[in-house]
Amino acid sequence: MPAKLSVNLNAIAMLRNRRDLPWPDVAVLGRIALRAGASGLTVHPRPDQRHIRFSDLPVLRSLIDDEFPKAEFNIEGYPTEDFLALCEAIEPEQVTLVPDDPAQATSDHGWDLVKHQEFLRGVVARLRSKGMRVSLFVDGDGMAESMALARATGAERVELYTGPYGGCHDNPEEATRQVELLGLTADAAKAEGLAVNAGHDLTVANLPMLARRIPHLAEVSIGHGLTADALEHGMAETVRRFCRACGQSI
């Protein structure tokens, strides 16, 4: 099965937050994305609410529940007590745990699964007890042994950090090397019984090679590149373009 597309709304929210005005409306753009073929919506609510606001979450939850019951809501974030309480209140289908410092501009590395093993084990158990699927943000560095550590936390999925791959958009040789490292990590995850997601700096141009190397890729979460393309092509057509890049016939 081709990878599903989850549209990350953070960049849209950040544009909205430049003014004290309600547009662009993240729920309206989320609705357009889901109607066009996206399988879900992703948000990363940070403590300073610099893009997605806490008040957006129940609105997006209702959008999915009322209009797109087969879609999924994915909430990303560092598992502080406040973040965990937020997830328990909103009940997303998936929680993606990232090792971000609140001051970071964006996620730029995966978990140290040795250092944070016990911490993550407790967090994962808490979220799964409430019926939420848990994914861990991990480096796609080809280190197979790290996937056994990810599995030991109780998580059901990993999300491969694809930033280094996206960053070599002008270097085909390095892109090939990076996608092979991602592929080796994904192979190890599959061997451990983990499903594989991916995200960060993915584009219509680089998605096909990633999807070919990881045919069991479950989901990609895309925000920045998708939002940039939407300025040129419109949200609906951009979603269709990204779905086709994943291998979907849409």
Backbone as a ProteinNet text record, in pm:
[ID]
protein_1_A
[PRIMARY]
MPAKLSVNLNAIAMLRNRRDLPWPDVAVLGRIALRAGASGLTVHPRPDQRHIRFSDLPVLRSLIDDEFPKAEFNIEGYPTEDFLALCEAIEPEQVTLVPDDPAQATSDHGWDLVKHQEFLRGVVARLRSKGMRVSLFVDGDGMAESMALARATGAERVELYTGPYGGCHDNPEEATRQVELLGLTADAAKAEGLAVNAGHDLTVANLPMLARRIPHLAEVSIGHGLTADALEHGMAETVRRFCRACGQSI
[TERTIARY]
83.7	0	87.5	53.2	130.6	118.7	217.9	215.4	97.9	40.6	-64.9	-1.6	-77.4	-31.4	-105.7	-29.7	-85.7	-33.8	-125	-87.8	-62.3	60.7	99	54.7	-24.5	-84.7	-5.3	110.7	186.3	223.3	269.5	313	195.5	78.9	-41.1	-76.2	-68.1	-97.3	2.6	128.4	230.5	204.8	160.5	124.2	5.9	-93.9	-208.7	-166	-72.4	-33.8	47.7	84.1	154.8	64	-65.6	-162.8	-264.8	-329.3	-435.4	-566.4	-566.6	-679.9	-700.7	-819.3	-847.5	-813.6	-737.6	-702.8	-553.5	-497.4	-568.7	-618.9	-735.6	-804	-752.3	-692.6	-633.7	-740.1	-858.4	-964.4	-1013.8	-1027.2	-1069.7	-967.9	-838.9	-735.2	-725.7	-747.2	-748.9	-862.2	-978.2	-1092.3	-1062.1	-1003.1	-967.2	-869.6	-770.5	-670.6	-734.5	-822.5	-886.4	-980.3	-1051.7	-1139.4	-1059.7	-938.8	-855.1	-784.8	-788.6	-730	-630.4	-599.8	-511.7	-578.3	-497.5	-550.2	-555.3	-496.7	-497.4	-438.2	-442.6	-385.8	-287.4	-179.4	-75.9	-59.6	-37.5	-3.5	105.3	181	284.9	264.2	180.6	154.7	271.1	340.8	453	404.9	480.2	435.7	409.3	486	465.8	356.4	296.8	187.1	222.9	348.4	391	332.9	279.2	204.7	70.3	56.3	-70	-97.9	-218.1	-260.7	-339.1	-338	-413.5	-561.1	-610.9	-751.9	-784.6	-682.5	-706.6	-740.4	-691.7	-698	-840.6	-928.5	-1065.3	-1139.2	-1106.1	-1169.3	-1130.6	-1002.5	-956	-1005.7	-1012.3	-1068.1	-1212.4	-1290.3	-1430.4	-1443.7	-1354.7	-1356.5	-1342.4	-1246.4	-1223.5	-1340.2	-1383.2	-1490.8	-1621.4	-1653	-1783.3	-1787.5	-1673.5	-1676.7	-1588.4	-1484.8	-1389.7	-1355.1	-1453.2	-1430.8	-1325.7	-1287.4	-1182.4	-1042.6	-1035	-905.5	-847.9	-719.1	-651.5	-595.2	-594.9	-534.2	-404.9	-294.3	-162.3	-110.2	-82	-26.2	117.9	208.8	351.3	390.7	492.2	544.9	634.1	701.3	783.4	690.9	706.7	609.4	624	598.1	582.3	448.2	427.9	299.1	186.1	209.5	107.2	73.1	176.5	153.1	73.5	109.2	38.3	-107.2	-131.1	-269.3	-348.4	-282.1	-346.5	-386.7	-297.5	-327.7	-442.6	-442.7	-550.6	-685	-684.2	-808.6	-858.5	-766.4	-804.3	-820	-746.8	-751.3	-720.7	-602.4	-564.5	-546.6	-560.6	-535.8	-388.7	-300.6	-156.4	-89	4.4	90.8	233.2	300.1	439.3	526.7	608.3	692.4	824.7	856.9	980.3	1065.7	1198.7	1287.7	1323.9	1230	1258.2	1275.6	1368.9	1369.1	1263.4	1186.3	1082.8	1135	1262.4	1318.2	1356.9	1356.1	1397.1	1300.2	1355.2	1270.4	1188.3	1249.4	1180.5	1252.4	1189.6	1251.9	1373.4	1486.8	1607.3	1691.5	1636.2	1708.1	1610.5	1648.9	1566.4	1605.6	1531.4	1554.5	1686.8	1752.1	1860.5	1792	1778.6	1695.2	1762.1	1890.1	1957.8	1932.7	1958.8	1945.8	1802.1	1705.1	1566	1476.5	1536.1	1459.6	1350	1387.8	1289.8	1184.5	1227.8	1133.5	1029	1074.1	982.1	891.1	941.7	860	735.1	754.7	642.2	545	597.2	512.2	431.3	497.3	428.8	316.9	345.5	243.4	122.4	147.9	38	-50.3	10.3	-67.4	-140.5	-73.7	-138	-253	-244.8	-354.9	-482.7	-466.7	-582	-624.5	-564.5	-605.5	-536.1	-428.6	-357	-236.8	-218.6	-98.8	18.2	134.8	251.9	362.7	416.3	529.8	644.6	765.3	884.7	963.1	1001.4	1082.6	1226	1280.4	1412.6	1500	1629.1	1724.1	1727.1	1728.3	1738.2	1882.4	1962.4	2107.3	2157.3	2064.4	2104.1	2148	2135.9	2178.1	2067.7	2079.7	1973.6	1942.6	2045.4	2023.4	1930.9	1921	1834.1	1687.3	1652.8	1512.8	1467.5	1559.2	1525.1	1496.4	1571.4	1547.2	1413.7	1380.4	1250.8	1137.5	1151.4	1047	1033	1143.3	1141	1064.4	1044.8	966.1	817.8	776	634.2	569.1	644.5	589.8	553.3	455.6	410.4	470.2	518.4	576.9	699	776.9	880.8	856	894.6	894.3	1038.3	1080.6	1217.2	1233.8	1336.4	1371.3	1441.1	1375.8	1427.6	1493.5	1522.9	1586.2	1715.3	1809.2	1933.4	1908.6	1808.7	1772.9	1715.7	1622.1	1564.3	1667	1767.4	1867.5	1964.2	1969.7	2063.3	1987.1	1888.4	1805	1885	2002.1	2084.7	2207.8	2206.8	2321.3	2270.3	2246.2	2186.7	2266.2	2396.7	2478.3	2457.4	2454.9	2432.4	2288.8	2194.7	2055.6	2042.3	2111.2	2107.8	2164.6	2272.8	2331.8	2237.4	2175.9	2086.6	1961.8	1908.6	1788.6	1819.3	1942	1979.2	1990.5	2044.8	2048.6	1907.6	1818.8	1679.2	1619	1651.1	1599.3	1648.6	1775.8	1829.9	1763.7	1737.7	1668.5	1526.8	1459.2	1322.6	1318.9	1417.9	1424.9	1438.5	1523.6	1542.7	1416	1346	1220.4	1117.7	1106.2	1011.7	1045.1	1174.1	1216.6	1179.1	1168.4	1129.7	978.2	904.4	759.8	704.5	785.7	743.3	699.4	588.4	550.4	635.4	648.4	742.3	670.4	683.7	642.2	767.7	750.2	864.5	818.9	910.4	875.6	993	988.3	1077.3	1140.8	1105.9	1162.6	1138.6	1025	987.6	911.5	933.1	875.9	821.7	747.9	702	821	932.1	1049.1	1121	1131.2	1212.3	1131.9	1000.3	918.6	926.2	921.4	919.8	1038.9	1159.7	1276.7	1267.3	1218.7	1202.5	1099.2	988	881.8	928.4	1011.1	1063.3	1155.9	1240.1	1334.3	1264.5	1153.7	1080.4	937.4	916.1	782.1	678.2	722.8	629.9	607.3	646.6	626.6	477.3	442.2	301	244.5	323.6	269.1	382.3	354.2	445.2	367.8	434.7	377.5	453.9	383	450.2	381	460.8	405	469.7	599.6	664.9	661.6	709.6	713.5	574.8	481.5	344.6	280.5	302.2	246.7	307.3	437.7	502.9	442.4	421.4	361.7	217.7	146.3	6.5	-5.9	96.8	94.6	95.4	153.5	162	47.2	12.4	-83.2	-220.4	-233.9	-356.4	-348.3	-419.4	-409.6	-459.8	-574.6	-630.7	-538.6	-491.9	-404.5	-271.1	-221.2	-95.9	-108.8	-218.8	-240.9	-244.5	-311.2	-315.2	-175.8	-95.6	41.3	124.4	110.7	187.2	137.8	7.1	-44.7	10.4	13.6	69.2	218.6	290.1	433.2	455.4	357.2	363.7	336	282.4	247.9	99.5	18.9	-125.4	-179.1	-283.6	-349.8	-466.4	-439.2	-541.2	-543.8
-119.8	0	125.3	223.6	348.7	419.6	498.6	576.1	672.6	692.3	791.3	928.3	1032.1	1169.1	1234.1	1283.4	1366.9	1508.5	1603.3	1741.7	1815.5	1863.8	1940.5	2085.7	2134.5	2267.4	2376.1	2344.9	2443.6	2567.5	2548.2	2663.3	2754.8	2695.4	2775.9	2856.2	2791.6	2861.7	2973	2948.4	3050.8	3173.4	3151.9	3263.5	3340.4	3270.1	3335.2	3420.7	3368.8	3435.4	3563.1	3593.1	3718.3	3839.5	3818.9	3925.7	3878.7	3971.1	3936	3921.2	3825.4	3801.2	3651	3607.7	3463.8	3392.9	3453.2	3386.4	3394.8	3295.8	3179	3087.2	3031.4	2949.1	2805	2755	2620.5	2512.9	2532.2	2432.8	2432.5	2549.7	2557.8	2490.5	2520.8	2457.1	2308.3	2268.6	2126.4	2054.5	2117.3	2057.9	2039.8	2141.8	2132	2017	2005.4	1899	1761	1742.4	1612.1	1579.4	1679.1	1655.5	1617.2	1670.2	1644.2	1509.6	1441.4	1308.8	1283.4	1385.6	1361.6	1263.5	1183.5	1082.7	1130.6	1248.7	1298.7	1437	1491.8	1622	1607.6	1683.7	1683.3	1824.2	1834	1961.6	1937.1	2041.8	2037.1	2158	2144.5	2257.5	2280.1	2390.9	2423.2	2508.5	2508.2	2582.8	2730.9	2793.3	2936.1	2962.6	2856.4	2866.4	2955.1	2947.5	3036.4	2997.8	2878.3	2845.3	2784.5	2656.5	2599.6	2644.2	2690.5	2731.3	2617.6	2615	2511	2517.7	2636.4	2651.6	2592.3	2569.3	2506.3	2357.9	2295.2	2149	2094.4	2145	2091.7	2120.5	2230.9	2262.2	2157.8	2124.1	2024.1	1884.7	1855	1726.8	1712.8	1819.4	1816.1	1805.5	1874.4	1865.6	1721.5	1652.3	1513	1425.2	1439.9	1354.8	1374.5	1498.6	1529.7	1509.5	1535.7	1535.6	1429.4	1384.7	1290.3	1180.3	1098.7	1001.2	894.9	879.4	782	844	975.5	1043.6	1033.3	1064.3	1057.7	1193.3	1216.7	1336.5	1293.4	1357.4	1326.4	1449.8	1437.5	1548.5	1515.4	1606.6	1590.9	1679.2	1636	1724	1653	1735.9	1682.9	1650.3	1532.9	1486.9	1547	1676.5	1737.2	1693.3	1720.7	1688.5	1765.3	1891.6	1970.2	1910.7	1867.3	1807.5	1678.2	1595.3	1468.9	1491.8	1589.7	1622.1	1671.4	1748	1797.4	1680.3	1585.4	1467.9	1387.7	1373.2	1298.3	1367.6	1499.8	1573.6	1566.1	1570.7	1575.7	1436	1339.6	1200.5	1185.1	1225.9	1201	1051.8	1012.4	872.7	837.5	934.1	909.5	1025.6	992.6	1091	1060.9	1160.5	1145.6	1220.2	1146.5	1205.4	1250.6	1377.8	1435.3	1489.1	1485.2	1528.4	1675.4	1760	1901.5	1977.1	2069.6	2176.5	2278.2	2336.1	2431.9	2548.9	2583.5	2697.8	2664.5	2534.9	2497.6	2552.6	2592.8	2641.9	2529	2410.4	2294.2	2169.1	2054.6	1928	1901.8	1869.2	1849.7	1730.4	1640.2	1518.1	1422.3	1294.6	1194	1171.5	1083.9	1051.8	978.8	1006.3	923	809.9	695.7	588.9	511.1	530.5	473.3	562.8	688.6	784.4	797.8	793.2	823.1	699.5	581.7	457.8	449.1	466.4	450.1	559.7	682.4	793.4	765	722.7	697.9	579	480.3	362.9	402.9	489.5	534.3	620	709.4	797.3	715.5	624.1	541.7	461.2	401.6	322.1	408.1	527.9	618.4	651.7	685.1	722.3	602.4	489	370.8	322.3	344.8	303.9	382	497.5	580.2	555	455.5	418.2	491.4	564.5	638.9	558.9	557.4	498.9	593.4	537.4	620.3	593.1	703.8	698	778.9	729	797.8	858.5	983.7	1052.7	1003.9	944.9	882.3	927	920	951.1	836.9	873.2	773	750.7	705.7	697.2	557.1	464.2	328.8	242.4	291.6	215.9	119.2	-4.4	-102.9	-128.1	-125.1	-158.4	-59.3	63.4	161.7	125.5	47.4	9.9	-92.2	-174.6	-264.5	-184	-76.8	10.4	82.5	123.5	188.5	91.9	-29	-129.1	-154.8	-152.9	-181.1	-75.8	42.6	144.9	113.5	25.4	-3.8	73	159.5	235.1	139.8	182	100.5	143.3	268.4	320.5	404.7	428.4	530.3	626.6	751.7	847.2	882.6	853.1	881	1030.7	1087.6	1227.5	1236.2	1298.7	1302.2	1435.5	1517.5	1646.3	1637.3	1549.8	1540.8	1502.8	1420	1383.3	1504.1	1574.1	1692	1801.2	1808.2	1913.5	1898.6	1780.8	1761.8	1759.7	1847.4	1855.3	1891.9	1953.6	1992.4	1904.1	1788.1	1697.3	1554.3	1509	1377.4	1261.5	1270.6	1162.1	1149.3	1262.9	1258.8	1218.3	1259.4	1219.5	1067.6	1006.3	860.3	794.3	850.5	794.9	809.6	925.5	949.9	861.3	842.1	760.4	614.1	571.2	434.5	419	519.8	515	509.9	591.3	588.1	450.1	393.5	262	153.4	159.8	61.6	73.2	196.6	217.5	162.3	188.6	139.2	-13.4	-75.1	-221.2	-278.5	-214.9	-261.2	-242.4	-131.8	-108.3	-215.4	-244.1	-347.6	-482.1	-514.1	-640.9	-649.1	-534.1	-529.8	-521.5	-522.5	-515.1	-374.6	-274.9	-135.4	-87	-15.4	53.4	179.5	229.1	337.9	457	572.5	701	779.8	892.4	977	1121.6	1211.9	1352.1	1445.6	1554.9	1670.7	1697.1	1811.2	1858.9	1762.9	1694.6	1609.3	1693.4	1660	1736.3	1641.5	1698.3	1619.2	1559.1	1630.4	1583.1	1468.4	1472.5	1369.5	1254.5	1268	1159.8	1029	1032.9	904.9	814.5	868.7	785.1	725.2	804.1	751.2	638.9	659.4	558.1	430.2	443.4	323.4	245.6	316.4	247.2	189.4	250.8	202	171.2	57.9	28.6	6	-20.3	-40	88.7	203	330.6	350.9	375.7	386.2	525.6	627.8	763.7	864.3	973.5	1087.2	1208.1	1286.2	1409.4	1525.8	1613.2	1717.6	1851	1953.4	2085	2193.3	2217.7	2333.3	2326.6	2216.2	2204.2	2203.6	2140.6	2134.8	2273.1	2346.9	2481.5	2572.4	2559.3	2638.7	2609.3	2481.6	2445.5	2493.9	2496.7	2540.9	2687	2766.8	2906.3	2914.7	2814.7	2813.4	2737.5	2622.6	2532.8	2529.9	2591.4	2576.6	2453.2	2454.2	2343.5	2212.4	2211.8	2086.3	2020	2095.4	2037	1995.4	2071.4	2034.7	1902.9	1882.7	1755.2	1641.2	1660.2	1555.1	1525.9	1628.8	1610.1	1529.9	1560.4	1488.3	1345.1	1324.5	1187.2	1104.3	1162.6	1089.7	1063	1157.1	1136	1021.1	997.9	883.6	751	758.3	636	608.2	700.3	682.1	715.3	645.6	675.1	767.6	894.5	992.9	1104.1
0	0	0	-82.7	-80.7	54.1	84.9	209.3	209.1	326.4	344	368.8	336.9	355.5	470.4	568.7	675	654.5	643.4	615.2	746.4	760	878.8	861.1	955.5	945.3	1016.3	1069.1	1146.8	1067.2	943.5	864.6	831.9	809.9	785.6	909.9	1026.2	1151.2	1178.6	1145.6	1168.6	1081.1	958.1	870.7	929.4	977.1	1041.8	1159.4	1238.6	1362.3	1340.8	1217.1	1189.2	1210.9	1208.7	1230.8	1333	1397.7	1491.9	1415.8	1321.6	1233.8	1221.2	1184.2	1183.4	1053.6	964.1	839.2	811.4	739.1	686	797.1	776.6	875.9	865.4	972.3	965.6	944.8	999.8	980.5	836.7	776.5	636.5	545.3	568	485.3	514.2	639.9	672.3	601.8	595	525.2	375.8	314.9	172.9	151.1	239.4	226.1	236.5	332	350.9	235.5	186.6	71.6	-52.2	-62.6	-180.5	-175.3	-61.4	-54.7	56.4	137.3	252.2	348.6	414.7	507.3	651.1	676.8	813.4	821.9	943	973.3	1088.9	1081.3	1184.4	1240.1	1370.1	1433.8	1536.5	1564.2	1667.3	1757.3	1859.4	1948.6	2045.3	2028.4	2116.2	2233.5	2341.7	2460.8	2434.7	2343.7	2317.1	2213.1	2159.3	2063.2	1943.2	1899.9	1792.1	1656.2	1645.8	1523.7	1563.6	1573.5	1619.7	1763.1	1785.1	1919.1	1983.7	2115.3	2185.5	2147.8	2121.6	2086	1949.4	1864.8	1734.3	1748.6	1853.4	1861.2	1867.3	1955.2	1954	1823.5	1758	1629	1524.4	1519.3	1423.1	1459.5	1588.1	1632.4	1585.6	1601	1558.4	1407.4	1335.3	1189.4	1143.9	1198.9	1160.3	1204.6	1327.3	1378.5	1302.8	1270.8	1211.2	1060.1	992.2	846.4	781.2	850.9	790.2	891.1	928.4	1036.4	1007.3	881	848.4	853.2	867.7	874.1	1014.7	1026.4	1155.7	1195.2	1324.9	1382.2	1448.9	1410.8	1465.4	1538.1	1665.4	1742.9	1778.1	1742.5	1771	1888.7	1961.8	2064.3	2164.3	2243.5	2352.4	2469.8	2530.6	2628.4	2769.4	2778.7	2910.3	2968.4	3095.6	3156.4	3087.8	3053.2	2984.8	2848.6	2776.1	2644.4	2657.6	2753	2770.8	2809.7	2895.9	2934.7	2813.9	2726.9	2606.1	2516	2498.8	2417.6	2477.9	2607.9	2672.7	2656	2648.7	2630.4	2486.1	2389.1	2247.6	2186.9	2239.1	2193.3	2043.7	2000.6	1861.6	1836.3	1711.9	1677.2	1696.5	1676	1686.9	1759	1845.5	1909.5	1866.4	1810.8	1770.1	1870	1941.9	2046.9	1987.1	2007.2	1953.7	2068.7	2054.2	2162.7	2156.3	2116.7	2098.1	2228.5	2227.3	2326	2281.4	2375.1	2334.8	2252.2	2265.8	2194.2	2050.2	2012.9	1877.1	1773.8	1659.6	1551	1490.3	1483.5	1427.7	1476.8	1458.4	1498.9	1410.8	1472.9	1392.2	1436.3	1518.1	1553.9	1621.4	1620.2	1684.4	1829.6	1894.6	2035.5	2056.1	2168.6	2219.2	2294.9	2230	2283.4	2395.7	2415.7	2532.6	2654.2	2637.9	2747.7	2797.2	2705.2	2740.9	2743.5	2748.8	2741.5	2848.6	2973.1	3080.9	3078.1	3050.1	3040.5	2932.4	2815.6	2705.5	2733.6	2800.4	2831.4	2911.4	3010.8	3091.2	3012.9	2930.2	2848.9	2748.6	2680.4	2581.1	2645.9	2760.5	2828.7	2866.3	2910.8	2949.2	2828.9	2717.1	2598.6	2540.3	2533.5	2476.2	2562.9	2693.5	2781.9	2753.1	2687	2649.2	2504	2440.4	2305.9	2194.2	2224.2	2121.2	2069.9	1939.1	1880.9	1905.7	1935.2	1964.3	1863	1810.2	1718.3	1778.3	1762.4	1812.6	1697.2	1710	1610.3	1624.4	1517.5	1525.7	1408.4	1429.7	1323.9	1222.3	1094.9	988.7	949.7	1044.9	1025.5	994.8	975.2	940.6	1056.5	1179.4	1297.5	1338	1296.1	1314.8	1461.4	1546	1687.8	1756.8	1705.9	1770.5	1756.4	1655.6	1637.4	1740.8	1787.9	1898.7	2024.6	2045.2	2160.1	2146.3	2024.8	2002.6	2033.8	1989	2015	2164.4	2236.5	2380.1	2459.9	2402.7	2473.3	2471.5	2382.4	2366	2252.8	2185.5	2072.2	1958.8	1879.8	1767.5	1634.6	1629	1506.8	1538.6	1434.6	1439.1	1323.5	1342.3	1232.3	1199.8	1079.8	1036.8	1013.4	1075	1051.2	917	819.4	683.2	647.5	747.2	721.6	641.8	678.2	599.6	453.8	429.7	292.8	218.2	281	218.2	195.1	282	272.6	156.7	95.9	-16.2	-148.9	-159.2	-279.7	-404.5	-385.5	-499.6	-515.1	-449.6	-451.6	-468.4	-591.5	-613.9	-553	-555.4	-499.7	-350	-279.6	-135.7	-104.9	-188.1	-168.2	-174.6	-268.9	-280.5	-156.2	-102.5	19.8	137.8	149.9	261.8	255.4	136.1	126.1	157.5	130.8	166.6	318.2	386.2	532.5	590.7	536.3	580.1	554.8	439.4	406.5	500.8	535.9	630.7	767.1	809	936.5	928.8	817.7	799.8	795.2	730.8	727	867.7	948.2	1085.6	1167.8	1145.6	1216.8	1181.3	1053.4	1010	1073	1079.6	1139.5	1286.6	1352.6	1494.2	1512.7	1402.2	1411.3	1422.2	1390.7	1397	1259.7	1254.6	1131.9	1118.8	995.5	967.8	905.7	970.6	916.9	879.4	812.9	778.4	769.3	798	785	804.3	738.2	746.2	610.9	554.8	427.9	311.5	316.6	203.6	100.5	-26.3	-136.4	-243.1	-337.7	-451.6	-526.3	-529.1	-602.8	-533.4	-399.2	-332.9	-273.4	-268.8	-212.6	-291.5	-426	-498.4	-469.4	-462.1	-434.3	-294.3	-198	-62.7	-60.7	-129.9	-131.7	-201.1	-303.7	-370.1	-278.1	-202.7	-114.1	7.7	50.4	168.4	124.5	57.5	5.2	114.8	237.9	348.8	428.3	373.7	441.1	467.9	593.8	631	609.6	645.6	645.5	633.2	562.1	561.9	614.7	697.3	752.2	691.5	620.4	543.1	565.2	596.9	621.3	538.6	560.1	498.5	345.9	290	145.4	83.9	151.9	101.3	103.5	211.1	220.2	114.6	92.6	-11.2	-148.2	-178.8	-307.3	-318.3	-205.3	-207.7	-248.6	-222.2	-266.4	-418.3	-483.4	-628.9	-692.7	-635.6	-700.2	-633.3	-515	-437.4	-350	-238.2	-143.1	-201.6	-267.6	-317	-419.3	-516.5	-618.3	-557.3	-461.4	-396.1	-322.2	-252.1	-183.8	-284.2	-394	-495.9	-550.3	-571.4	-619.7	-520.4	-392.1	-290.5	-276.3	-286.1	-280.1	-395.5	-513.5	-628.6	-608.9	-548.5	-522	-423.8	-337.7	-245.1	-314	-436.8	-509.5	-515.8	-462.3	-466.5	-605.3	-644.9	-772.7	-743.1	-749	-713.2	-817.7
[MASK]
++++++++++++++++++++++++++++++++++++++++++++++++++++++++++++++++++++++++++++++++++++++++++++++++++++++++++++++++++++++++++++++++++++++++++++++++++++++++++++++++++++++++++++++++++++++++++++++++++++++++++++++++++++++++++++++++++++++++++++++++++++++++++

